[in-house]
């Protein structure tokens, strides 16, 4: 047998005095407008930290979900316990040796006559590309309307907190009932239930919201505040009163359209060139996409014809809580240098189904240098110029500086041709000088040879005229 765990909020002395004083004052019943769920004077809430025991939950990116959910659930419990006239229970207060079955969690909620069960979770995706918060609710009336009104309150706070809102959503199983067991089993015993997926632990844009214990506790306090607004609670300790708070309107208690699962991909997705600059890599495309059933949530694009896609980005202006989104926006891209891209875009709806656009094929290559490369080249030139200036005259430095653009009439635009002509003249002078030296050297050499020849002939003549020793 599973040991039933739970905490009951007791009224303190301060709360008791407030109740005694208000008993003698005129009372006025205040009903918040458009609240679908009606509860009596006794409000009972059950908080269910997801997973536990051998069921670890998600363990992506070094996180362990079963430990995260208990931290958030305890913070939610402590915050809700500060409100008046409410009993708060937990399905577990720490880790357990064995996982608590989903039907047992629902049965516990029924045993304490719970008005609502909130199941606490954190998320991850198979490809580690999803991010954002979502609330899963029943697909059937009246529970769908209850879940939608609560989910709207909580996710509105999550959006203000900085998270992307994936929506209030339903999912059906193969047999046509609710897919998620905790919702299905709770509904079977007459207890409304929702699953709160606070964020994705395996995506960098979401991880920053859940990477410390304090942040996990903050989620629990946000959950509690949304519950207080949903039920119209007040707290003499916190000094807040939501008894007159109005929830989002719903026309009836049937499935709210924004929560109904969409099993089809977006109906339209196309891109069209607006303008591009091949010398800077700037490309602007008009994106048009439509889903006639649910709002669009993300987009991603490919530059290589669909072989690889960039990480998903939020669809601009999408509001999954009301089901609205703009069907057209301008996408500005920076194309890498020395590439000829083939751009394809994917439009995703709130159930992560997507449709690919037509391909925009660039008719030419983008040839330009990145700013970092230009700075590096400029830095190298500046370093070389500095070294040259240290050994040059003021005139030489002005010539080096003349490479910079100048609107003044200084003749600098002709400096490059003049310098090259001067170089050719110098080369010609050097060649002529070498040729002259060669001629002079040759003449001197010939003169020496002729002089030596004359001296030899003279010496030979003198030898012939000299008497020999025999005479």
Coordinates of C-alpha atoms in Angstrom, one line a residue:
X1 CA 0.0 0.0 0.0
X2 CA 1.2 3.5 -0.8
X3 CA 1.5 5.7 2.2
X4 CA -0.8 8.7 1.7
X5 CA 1.1 12.0 2.1
X6 CA -0.3 15.4 2.4
X7 CA -0.3 18.6 4.4
X8 CA -3.2 20.6 5.7
X9 CA -3.0 24.3 6.3
X10 CA -4.0 25.3 9.8
X11 CA -5.5 28.6 10.7
X12 CA -3.1 30.7 12.8
X13 CA -4.0 33.1 15.6
X14 CA -3.8 36.1 13.3
X15 CA -6.1 34.5 10.7
X16 CA -8.6 33.5 13.5
X17 CA -8.8 37.1 14.7
X18 CA -9.5 38.3 11.2
X19 CA -12.3 35.8 10.8
X20 CA -13.9 36.8 14.2
X21 CA -13.8 40.5 13.2
X22 CA -15.2 40.0 9.8
X23 CA -18.0 37.8 11.2
X24 CA -19.6 41.0 12.8
X25 CA -19.2 43.1 9.7
X26 CA -21.7 43.2 6.8
X27 CA -20.8 40.7 4.2
X28 CA -21.0 41.0 0.5
X29 CA -20.5 38.1 -1.8
X30 CA -18.3 38.9 -4.8
X31 CA -18.2 36.7 -7.8
X32 CA -15.5 37.1 -10.4
X33 CA -16.9 37.5 -13.9
X34 CA -16.7 34.5 -16.3
X35 CA -15.3 32.0 -13.8
X36 CA -16.4 28.7 -15.2
X37 CA -15.6 26.5 -12.2
X38 CA -17.7 27.0 -9.2
X39 CA -16.4 25.8 -5.8
X40 CA -18.0 26.0 -2.3
X41 CA -16.6 27.6 0.8
X42 CA -14.1 24.8 1.2
X43 CA -11.3 24.8 -1.4
X44 CA -9.0 21.8 -1.7
X45 CA -5.9 21.8 -4.0
X46 CA -3.6 18.9 -4.7
X47 CA -0.1 19.5 -6.1
X48 CA 1.5 16.5 -7.8
X49 CA 5.3 16.6 -8.3
X50 CA 5.7 14.6 -11.5
X51 CA 7.7 11.4 -11.6
X52 CA 9.7 10.0 -8.6
X53 CA 11.3 6.8 -7.6
X54 CA 12.6 4.8 -10.6
X55 CA 10.8 7.2 -12.9
X56 CA 13.4 9.9 -13.3
X57 CA 11.5 12.0 -15.9
X58 CA 13.8 13.8 -18.3
X59 CA 17.5 13.5 -17.6
X60 CA 18.6 15.6 -20.6
X61 CA 21.5 18.1 -20.3
X62 CA 22.5 16.8 -16.8
X63 CA 19.1 17.6 -15.2
X64 CA 16.9 15.1 -13.4
X65 CA 13.2 16.0 -13.6
X66 CA 11.9 14.2 -10.5
X67 CA 14.1 16.3 -8.3
X68 CA 13.2 19.5 -10.0
X69 CA 9.5 18.9 -9.7
X70 CA 9.6 18.4 -5.9
X71 CA 11.5 21.7 -5.4
X72 CA 8.9 23.6 -7.5
X73 CA 5.9 21.8 -5.9
X74 CA 7.1 22.5 -2.3
X75 CA 7.5 26.2 -3.2
X76 CA 4.0 26.2 -4.7
X77 CA 2.7 24.5 -1.6
X78 CA 4.3 27.0 0.8
X79 CA 3.0 30.0 -1.2
X80 CA -0.6 28.7 -1.5
X81 CA -0.6 27.9 2.2
X82 CA -0.5 31.7 2.8
X83 CA -3.9 32.2 1.3
X84 CA -7.1 32.1 3.4
X85 CA -9.7 29.2 3.4
X86 CA -7.7 26.7 1.3
X87 CA -6.4 23.3 2.0
X88 CA -3.3 22.2 0.1
X89 CA -2.0 18.7 -0.3
X90 CA 1.0 17.1 -2.0
X91 CA 1.1 13.6 -3.6
X92 CA 4.6 13.3 -2.4
X93 CA 6.9 15.4 -0.2
X94 CA 10.2 13.9 -1.2
X95 CA 11.6 11.2 -3.5
X96 CA 10.0 7.8 -3.1
X97 CA 11.4 4.3 -3.5
X98 CA 8.8 3.3 -6.1
X99 CA 7.0 5.4 -8.6
X100 CA 3.5 6.4 -7.6
X101 CA 1.1 5.2 -10.2
X102 CA -0.9 7.9 -12.0
X103 CA -4.2 6.3 -11.0
X104 CA -3.1 6.4 -7.4
X105 CA -2.3 10.1 -7.6
X106 CA -5.8 10.8 -9.0
X107 CA -7.4 8.5 -6.4
X108 CA -5.6 10.5 -3.6
X109 CA -7.0 13.7 -5.0
X110 CA -10.4 12.2 -5.0
X111 CA -10.0 11.0 -1.4
X112 CA -9.4 14.5 -0.1
X113 CA -12.2 15.9 -2.3
X114 CA -9.9 18.0 -4.3
X115 CA -11.2 20.8 -6.5
X116 CA -8.2 20.7 -8.7
X117 CA -5.0 18.7 -9.3
X118 CA -1.9 20.5 -10.7
X119 CA 0.8 18.2 -12.0
X120 CA 4.3 19.8 -12.0
X121 CA 6.8 19.0 -14.8
X122 CA 9.8 20.1 -16.9
X123 CA 10.3 19.3 -20.5
X124 CA 12.7 18.1 -23.2
X125 CA 12.5 17.3 -26.9
X126 CA 14.0 14.5 -29.0
X127 CA 16.0 16.8 -31.2
X128 CA 16.7 19.4 -28.4
X129 CA 15.2 22.1 -30.6
X130 CA 11.9 23.0 -28.7
X131 CA 11.6 25.8 -26.2
X132 CA 8.8 27.5 -24.2
X133 CA 6.1 26.8 -21.6
X134 CA 2.8 25.0 -22.1
X135 CA -0.1 23.7 -20.1
X136 CA -1.9 20.4 -21.1
X137 CA -5.6 20.2 -20.3
X138 CA -8.5 17.9 -20.9
X139 CA -10.2 17.8 -24.3
X140 CA -13.7 17.5 -22.8
X141 CA -16.2 19.8 -21.2
X142 CA -16.4 21.2 -18.6
X143 CA -12.7 20.3 -17.7
X144 CA -11.4 21.9 -20.9
X145 CA -12.8 25.3 -20.0
X146 CA -11.4 25.0 -16.5
X147 CA -7.9 24.1 -17.8
X148 CA -8.0 26.9 -20.4
X149 CA -8.9 29.6 -17.9
X150 CA -6.1 28.5 -15.5
X151 CA -3.6 28.0 -18.3
X152 CA -4.2 31.4 -19.6
X153 CA -3.5 33.0 -16.2
X154 CA -0.3 31.0 -15.7
X155 CA 1.1 31.3 -19.2
X156 CA 0.4 35.1 -19.3
X157 CA 2.8 35.3 -16.3
X158 CA 5.3 33.0 -18.0
X159 CA 5.3 35.3 -21.1
X160 CA 5.9 38.3 -18.9
X161 CA 8.7 36.3 -17.3
X162 CA 10.4 36.0 -20.7
X163 CA 9.5 32.5 -21.8
X164 CA 8.0 31.6 -25.2
X165 CA 4.4 30.4 -24.8
X166 CA 3.6 27.1 -26.6
X167 CA 0.0 27.3 -25.6
X168 CA -2.9 25.7 -23.7
X169 CA -3.2 22.3 -25.4
X170 CA -5.0 19.0 -25.6
X171 CA -4.0 15.6 -26.8
X172 CA -6.1 12.6 -27.5
X173 CA -5.1 9.0 -27.3
X174 CA -5.7 6.2 -29.8
X175 CA -9.0 5.4 -28.1
X176 CA -10.3 8.9 -28.3
X177 CA -9.8 9.8 -24.7
X178 CA -7.3 12.2 -23.1
X179 CA -3.7 11.0 -23.9
X180 CA -2.1 11.9 -20.6
X181 CA -2.9 9.5 -17.8
X182 CA -2.9 12.0 -14.9
X183 CA -5.6 14.1 -16.7
X184 CA -7.5 11.0 -17.8
X185 CA -7.6 9.3 -14.4
X186 CA -8.4 12.5 -12.6
X187 CA -11.2 13.3 -14.9
X188 CA -12.6 9.8 -14.3
X189 CA -13.0 10.6 -10.6
X190 CA -14.4 14.0 -11.2
X191 CA -11.2 16.1 -10.4
X192 CA -10.1 18.7 -13.0
X193 CA -6.3 18.3 -13.7
X194 CA -3.7 20.0 -15.8
X195 CA 0.0 19.3 -16.6
X196 CA 2.3 22.3 -16.3
X197 CA 5.4 22.0 -18.4
X198 CA 7.4 25.0 -17.2
X199 CA 10.3 25.0 -19.7
X200 CA 12.7 22.8 -21.7
X201 CA 15.9 21.8 -19.8
X202 CA 17.7 20.9 -23.0
X203 CA 17.5 24.2 -24.9
X204 CA 19.8 27.1 -24.1
X205 CA 17.0 29.7 -24.3
X206 CA 15.0 27.9 -21.7
X207 CA 17.8 26.4 -19.5
X208 CA 18.6 29.9 -18.0
X209 CA 15.2 29.8 -16.3
X210 CA 15.7 26.5 -14.4
X211 CA 19.4 26.1 -13.7
X212 CA 19.3 27.0 -10.0
X213 CA 17.1 25.9 -7.0
X214 CA 16.0 29.5 -6.6
X215 CA 14.6 29.6 -10.1
X216 CA 12.8 26.3 -9.6
X217 CA 11.2 27.8 -6.5
X218 CA 10.2 31.0 -8.4
X219 CA 8.2 28.8 -10.8
X220 CA 6.4 27.3 -7.8
X221 CA 5.4 30.8 -6.5
X222 CA 4.2 31.8 -10.0
X223 CA 2.1 28.6 -10.2
X224 CA 0.6 29.5 -6.8
X225 CA -0.2 33.1 -7.8
X226 CA -2.0 31.8 -11.0
X227 CA -4.0 29.4 -8.9
X228 CA -5.0 32.2 -6.5
X229 CA -6.2 34.3 -9.4
X230 CA -8.1 31.4 -11.0
X231 CA -10.0 30.7 -7.7
X232 CA -10.3 34.3 -6.6
X233 CA -8.4 33.8 -3.4
X234 CA -7.2 36.4 -0.9
X235 CA -4.4 36.4 1.7
X236 CA -4.4 38.4 4.8
X237 CA -0.7 37.5 5.2
X238 CA 0.3 38.6 1.7
X239 CA -2.2 41.5 1.6
X240 CA -3.7 40.5 -1.7
X241 CA -7.3 39.9 -2.7
X242 CA -8.3 38.3 -6.0
X243 CA -11.9 37.7 -5.1
X244 CA -13.1 40.2 -7.7
X245 CA -10.5 39.1 -10.4
X246 CA -12.0 38.4 -13.8
X247 CA -10.8 35.5 -15.9
X248 CA -10.6 35.4 -19.7
X249 CA -14.0 35.0 -21.2
X250 CA -15.2 31.7 -22.7
X251 CA -18.3 31.4 -24.8
X252 CA -19.2 28.0 -23.3
X253 CA -17.6 25.1 -21.5
X254 CA -16.9 23.0 -24.6
X255 CA -13.4 22.7 -26.0
X256 CA -11.8 26.1 -26.5
X257 CA -10.6 26.3 -30.1
X258 CA -7.1 27.5 -29.2
X259 CA -6.5 24.3 -27.2
X260 CA -7.8 21.7 -29.7
X261 CA -5.1 19.5 -31.1
X262 CA -4.3 20.2 -34.8
X263 CA -3.2 17.1 -36.6
X264 CA -2.4 18.8 -39.9
X265 CA 0.6 20.9 -41.0
X266 CA 0.3 24.6 -41.9
X267 CA -1.7 25.1 -45.1
X268 CA 0.5 27.7 -46.8
X269 CA 4.2 28.6 -46.6
X270 CA 6.0 30.6 -49.2
X271 CA 8.9 33.1 -49.5
X272 CA 9.5 35.9 -52.0
X273 CA 12.6 38.1 -52.6
X274 CA 12.3 41.7 -51.4
X275 CA 15.8 42.9 -51.9
X276 CA 19.4 41.8 -51.6
X277 CA 22.9 43.3 -51.6
X278 CA 25.6 41.0 -52.9
X279 CA 28.4 43.3 -51.7
X280 CA 27.2 43.2 -48.0
X281 CA 25.5 39.9 -47.8
X282 CA 22.1 41.4 -46.8
X283 CA 19.0 39.5 -48.0
X284 CA 15.4 40.4 -47.3
X285 CA 12.6 37.9 -47.9
X286 CA 8.8 38.2 -47.5
X287 CA 7.5 35.2 -45.6
X288 CA 3.8 34.2 -45.9
X289 CA 2.3 31.2 -44.1
X290 CA -1.1 30.2 -42.9
X291 CA -2.6 27.5 -40.7
X292 CA -6.4 27.5 -40.7
X293 CA -6.7 25.5 -37.5
X294 CA -4.1 26.6 -35.0
X295 CA -1.6 29.5 -34.7
X296 CA 1.9 29.4 -36.0
X297 CA 4.6 29.2 -33.4
X298 CA 8.1 28.9 -34.9
X299 CA 10.0 29.2 -38.1
X300 CA 13.4 28.0 -39.2
X301 CA 15.4 28.4 -42.5
X302 CA 18.0 26.6 -44.6
X303 CA 20.6 28.1 -46.8
X304 CA 21.7 24.9 -48.5
X305 CA 18.4 23.8 -50.1
X306 CA 17.0 22.0 -47.0
X307 CA 20.0 19.8 -46.1
X308 CA 20.4 21.6 -42.8
X309 CA 18.2 24.1 -40.9
X310 CA 19.1 26.8 -38.5
X311 CA 17.6 26.6 -34.9
X312 CA 14.0 27.5 -34.6
X313 CA 12.9 31.1 -33.9
X314 CA 9.6 32.4 -32.5
X315 CA 7.1 33.3 -35.2
X316 CA 6.9 37.1 -34.9
X317 CA 3.7 38.4 -33.2
X318 CA 2.2 35.0 -32.5
X319 CA -0.1 34.7 -29.5
X320 CA -1.0 31.1 -28.9
X321 CA -3.3 32.0 -26.0
X322 CA -5.7 33.8 -28.2
X323 CA -4.9 31.8 -31.4
X324 CA -3.8 34.9 -33.4
X325 CA -0.7 35.5 -35.5
X326 CA 0.4 37.6 -38.5
X327 CA 0.5 35.6 -41.7
X328 CA 3.3 37.7 -43.2
X329 CA 6.6 39.1 -42.0
X330 CA 9.9 40.2 -43.4
X331 CA 12.9 37.9 -42.8
X332 CA 16.3 39.7 -42.9
X333 CA 19.3 37.4 -43.3
X334 CA 23.0 37.8 -43.4
X335 CA 24.4 35.5 -46.1
X336 CA 27.9 34.2 -45.5
X337 CA 30.6 35.4 -47.9
X338 CA 31.6 33.4 -51.0
X339 CA 28.3 31.4 -51.1
X340 CA 25.4 31.1 -53.4
X341 CA 22.5 30.1 -51.1
X342 CA 19.3 28.2 -51.8
X343 CA 16.9 29.4 -49.1
X344 CA 14.0 27.3 -47.8
X345 CA 11.8 28.2 -44.8
X346 CA 9.7 26.0 -42.5
X347 CA 6.6 27.3 -40.7
X348 CA 5.7 25.3 -37.5
X349 CA 2.3 25.4 -35.8
X350 CA 1.8 25.1 -32.0
X351 CA 1.8 21.2 -32.3
X352 CA 5.2 21.3 -34.0
X353 CA 4.0 20.2 -37.4
X354 CA 5.6 22.1 -40.3
X355 CA 5.3 23.0 -44.0
X356 CA 8.3 23.9 -46.2
X357 CA 8.3 26.9 -48.5
X358 CA 9.4 27.2 -52.1
X359 CA 13.1 27.5 -52.6
X360 CA 14.7 30.9 -53.4
X361 CA 17.9 30.3 -55.4
X362 CA 20.4 33.1 -55.6
X363 CA 21.4 33.9 -59.2
X364 CA 24.9 34.8 -58.2
X365 CA 27.5 34.5 -55.4
X366 CA 27.8 36.8 -52.5
X367 CA 31.4 38.2 -52.7
X368 CA 32.4 40.4 -49.8
X369 CA 34.7 40.5 -46.8
X370 CA 33.4 40.2 -43.3
X371 CA 33.9 43.2 -41.0
X372 CA 36.3 41.2 -38.9
X373 CA 38.5 40.5 -42.0
X374 CA 38.4 44.1 -43.0
X375 CA 39.5 45.2 -39.6
X376 CA 42.3 42.6 -39.6
X377 CA 43.5 43.9 -43.0
X378 CA 43.3 47.5 -41.9
X379 CA 45.2 46.6 -38.7
X380 CA 47.9 44.9 -40.7
X381 CA 48.2 47.9 -43.0
X382 CA 48.3 50.3 -40.1
X383 CA 51.0 48.3 -38.4
X384 CA 53.1 48.3 -41.6
X385 CA 52.5 52.0 -42.1
X386 CA 53.6 52.8 -38.6
X387 CA 56.9 50.9 -39.1
X388 CA 57.6 52.7 -42.4
X389 CA 56.8 56.1 -40.9
X390 CA 59.5 55.7 -38.3
X391 CA 62.1 55.6 -41.0
X392 CA 60.7 58.0 -43.5
X393 CA 60.5 61.7 -44.1
X394 CA 57.4 63.8 -43.6
X395 CA 56.9 63.8 -47.4
X396 CA 56.9 60.0 -47.4
X397 CA 54.4 59.9 -44.6
X398 CA 52.1 62.2 -46.6
X399 CA 52.4 59.8 -49.6
X400 CA 51.4 56.9 -47.5
X401 CA 48.5 58.8 -46.1
X402 CA 47.5 59.7 -49.6
X403 CA 46.0 56.2 -50.0
X404 CA 43.0 57.3 -47.9
X405 CA 40.0 58.8 -49.8
X406 CA 40.1 62.6 -49.9
X407 CA 37.7 65.0 -51.6
X408 CA 40.2 67.8 -51.8
X409 CA 41.9 68.6 -55.1
X410 CA 45.4 67.4 -54.2
X411 CA 46.1 65.1 -57.2
X412 CA 46.1 62.0 -54.9
X413 CA 43.9 60.1 -57.3
X414 CA 46.9 60.1 -59.8
X415 CA 49.6 59.1 -57.3
X416 CA 49.5 55.4 -58.0
X417 CA 50.1 55.8 -61.8
X418 CA 52.8 58.5 -61.2
X419 CA 54.6 56.2 -58.8
X420 CA 54.6 53.4 -61.2
X421 CA 55.9 55.6 -64.0
X422 CA 58.6 56.9 -61.7
X423 CA 59.5 53.3 -61.0
X424 CA 59.8 52.5 -64.8
X425 CA 62.0 55.6 -65.3
X426 CA 64.3 54.6 -62.5
X427 CA 64.5 51.1 -63.9
X428 CA 65.4 52.5 -67.3
X429 CA 68.0 54.8 -65.9
X430 CA 69.6 51.9 -64.0
X431 CA 69.6 49.8 -67.1
X432 CA 71.2 52.5 -69.2
X433 CA 73.8 53.2 -66.4
X434 CA 74.6 49.5 -66.3
X435 CA 74.9 49.4 -70.1
X436 CA 77.2 52.5 -70.1
X437 CA 79.3 51.0 -67.4
X438 CA 79.5 47.8 -69.4
X439 CA 80.7 49.8 -72.5
X440 CA 83.2 51.7 -70.5
X441 CA 84.5 48.5 -68.9
X442 CA 84.8 46.9 -72.3
X443 CA 86.6 49.9 -73.8
X444 CA 89.1 50.0 -70.9
X445 CA 89.6 46.2 -71.3
X446 CA 90.2 46.6 -75.1
X447 CA 92.6 49.5 -74.5
X448 CA 94.6 47.4 -72.0
X449 CA 94.8 44.5 -74.5
X450 CA 96.0 46.8 -77.3
X451 CA 98.7 48.4 -75.1
X452 CA 99.9 45.0 -73.9
X453 CA 100.1 43.8 -77.5
X454 CA 102.2 46.9 -78.5
X455 CA 104.6 46.3 -75.6
X456 CA 105.1 42.7 -76.7
X457 CA 105.8 43.6 -80.3
X458 CA 108.3 46.3 -79.2
X459 CA 110.0 43.9 -76.9
X460 CA 110.3 41.3 -79.6
X461 CA 111.9 44.0 -82.0
X462 CA 114.5 44.9 -79.5
X463 CA 115.5 41.3 -79.0
X464 CA 116.0 40.9 -82.8
X465 CA 118.4 43.9 -83.0
X466 CA 120.5 42.9 -80.0
X467 CA 123.8 41.1 -80.8
X468 CA 123.9 37.5 -79.9
X469 CA 126.6 36.1 -77.5
X470 CA 128.3 34.1 -80.3
X471 CA 129.2 37.2 -82.3

